[in-house]
């Protein structure tokens, strides 16, 4: 059972927030040439879709981009150097503040010279604030105005993750982009809890900003919450834009909500978020969702999906999913994807991967993870090139046709793409 | 530990353009891959100029799916691929062996037929394999070497002279049958298995027979099998010596199969005249969170120990593996990966251990070549390695 902690009255909470926040501050100026830790350069725009470069202290990342998730400062099954291979070419990877705070601890990562040194990753890193763990570790957490009380799923120890603490840990970890602590509710939640989370997220952003001690090296992104309520999303977007942060994330989605609502919310947010700042759509990893969200104007995406689905023996391919453990793969001579340049596709046939993944499949899972991450990073690379070449619409048409050869496109993606000015064949 | 130099020798094993000096380890694989080591990492764990020898256990390949009775032979014929191509091991010398991985070894038993051996695989599945099955599989997989089918013996049977003799006779028949099948099928590199329980005199007698057979059938090597079944180390190496003395005259390499291939065991085996020692030691050590430091003759480093949390140094500054080279991965990071049970932790450690192990074998070959095996072995005698 999670610890039952007293809930603070909203007025009291506001008072605490104000105390910890200090005096009211003028908005900070980030983004553009004045931002020391981030600069967004847009190369081409195709309706709402954007191709750009995100200049960060450790790497100039090409957008749109898929960011592989390394929760524990490691992509599951892969060594850092494998992500640098040209066939993968990951621009930026994610780590998680809460998990790293538990083990090995933010101070330990700082002792190792920051997360880049720690995991021997020369390119950019983004740390999530720990807010998502309110959903993923729902049974172990309680949220109050002060912060989130977590009970460690590892050893049961309790931790109060306040906005200040989350930022302090992220300052220790030293990622290029850090995320503000937000009050996350499951995507399908409705009612007053969503409103409470939305407003609390807005209150916490000030505390995060005040606590941020490395503004010259790390860029703080705010996260738009508000569930599936467009009024709340509007309030949250507006509130965050007023803070003039270096970048913005769209959070609280990809949690089982209807796809119609998902794209509508993304569309609504990208309509109002600043053009000159990066937009990060959190938790999006299905190839179709990525392409649709790029069309809607998002730049950055992350998800554990490619690595997790690989461990279950599934490979991502242009036509959808390839179940490598399926009996039909047992004698298949072909590679997973004939035009993929990843190590797995260059060297192994499906029949052999079937053998490797059916039992004791450590190496099999590693090989599939490599392919799946390469698939998504290359998909984003091709998308980017299409935007630059002015052939984005044609690219999306072909992508969707590969996925749905019978042209029975899902209504939500057709609607989303139409709203973004892309007509499907 | 005292190591006699009498039997130790530097030899060479070759297949096509690939060659490797011995003593060398025969690394146990799982479905053609080194445990925890995908090929890109395995390549970065191999010093330049070294050729790895991989053991492909028949149990991994004979029956691929017991539900539809899909066999490895059918698969490779259908794919028209060699095992090297399928497993991306073009720069490796492959041996098809009878070792089962992930179990306590194999328990063999007569299956009522003269030319069939059945053995328990993974604790539950009983495989029945005939000489022709092995020969067909070796041809389909195009392995470089193939160990002949033989019948091991539970330890409790060794005390009975009659049983010993009966098994020896049976193995002789199996050997003849396998050689005939191999010649008919065109198997590359026949390796003759030498059994004989834990009785040195029986081992010697069987080995003498194997040496005669080897000259007749143009065999490529000998494999000592059926040990590591509970006998004492003293008995084991007496048996090994009995075999190597009987077969060294042929000039063919001798393999020792079935052990863990830990350094102390390798030194005993090499001193007894063995050229190639089957081993999964680097991977077992990695699984247990141990980083080998063989090149500096230090005991293994227990990565999981708490004091390593803040260690920013690699395991060994002078190590050329993917893990240590250029200070790439610190001990503290490795500890973190192992603590949070990330797959890549064991993988990186396995890469380091393999590099150390292969380098150590290089040093061992030099020691044998310069006739200073005793002093070399003494460095590893006082501490557990």
PDB file of N, CA and C in Angstrom, chain B residues 70 90 146 151 178 181 183 263 333 369:
ATOM      1  N   UNK B  70      11.035 -30.058 -36.797  1.00  0.00           N
ATOM      2  CA  UNK B  70      11.942 -29.333 -37.703  1.00  0.00           C
ATOM      3  C   UNK B  70      13.376 -29.540 -37.236  1.00  0.00           C
ATOM      4  N   UNK B  90      31.846 -15.445 -40.112  1.00  0.00           N
ATOM      5  CA  UNK B  90      32.758 -15.785 -41.209  1.00  0.00           C
ATOM      6  C   UNK B  90      34.219 -15.878 -40.751  1.00  0.00           C
ATOM      7  N   UNK B 146      33.856 -31.488 -36.997  1.00  0.00           N
ATOM      8  CA  UNK B 146      32.704 -32.164 -36.405  1.00  0.00           C
ATOM      9  C   UNK B 146      33.200 -33.281 -35.497  1.00  0.00           C
ATOM     10  N   UNK B 151      29.470 -42.253 -26.767  1.00  0.00           N
ATOM     11  CA  UNK B 151      28.569 -42.553 -25.663  1.00  0.00           C
ATOM     12  C   UNK B 151      29.335 -42.386 -24.357  1.00  0.00           C
ATOM     13  N   UNK B 178      30.430 -43.643 -37.464  1.00  0.00           N
ATOM     14  CA  UNK B 178      30.460 -42.202 -37.754  1.00  0.00           C
ATOM     15  C   UNK B 178      31.449 -41.905 -38.877  1.00  0.00           C
ATOM     16  N   UNK B 181      29.907 -42.742 -42.131  1.00  0.00           N
ATOM     17  CA  UNK B 181      28.901 -41.727 -42.522  1.00  0.00           C
ATOM     18  C   UNK B 181      29.583 -40.423 -42.953  1.00  0.00           C
ATOM     19  N   UNK B 183      32.593 -40.003 -44.171  1.00  0.00           N
ATOM     20  CA  UNK B 183      33.264 -40.142 -45.478  1.00  0.00           C
ATOM     21  C   UNK B 183      32.244 -40.136 -46.608  1.00  0.00           C
ATOM     22  N   UNK B 263      40.933 -20.789 -15.856  1.00  0.00           N
ATOM     23  CA  UNK B 263      42.374 -20.761 -16.099  1.00  0.00           C
ATOM     24  C   UNK B 263      43.159 -21.903 -15.434  1.00  0.00           C
ATOM     25  N   UNK B 333      30.006   2.595 -13.712  1.00  0.00           N
ATOM     26  CA  UNK B 333      28.876   2.450 -14.636  1.00  0.00           C
ATOM     27  C   UNK B 333      28.505   0.976 -14.795  1.00  0.00           C
ATOM     28  N   UNK B 369      55.823 -21.842 -25.681  1.00  0.00           N
ATOM     29  CA  UNK B 369      56.817 -21.761 -26.743  1.00  0.00           C
ATOM     30  C   UNK B 369      58.219 -21.546 -26.184  1.00  0.00           C
TER      31      UNK B 369
END
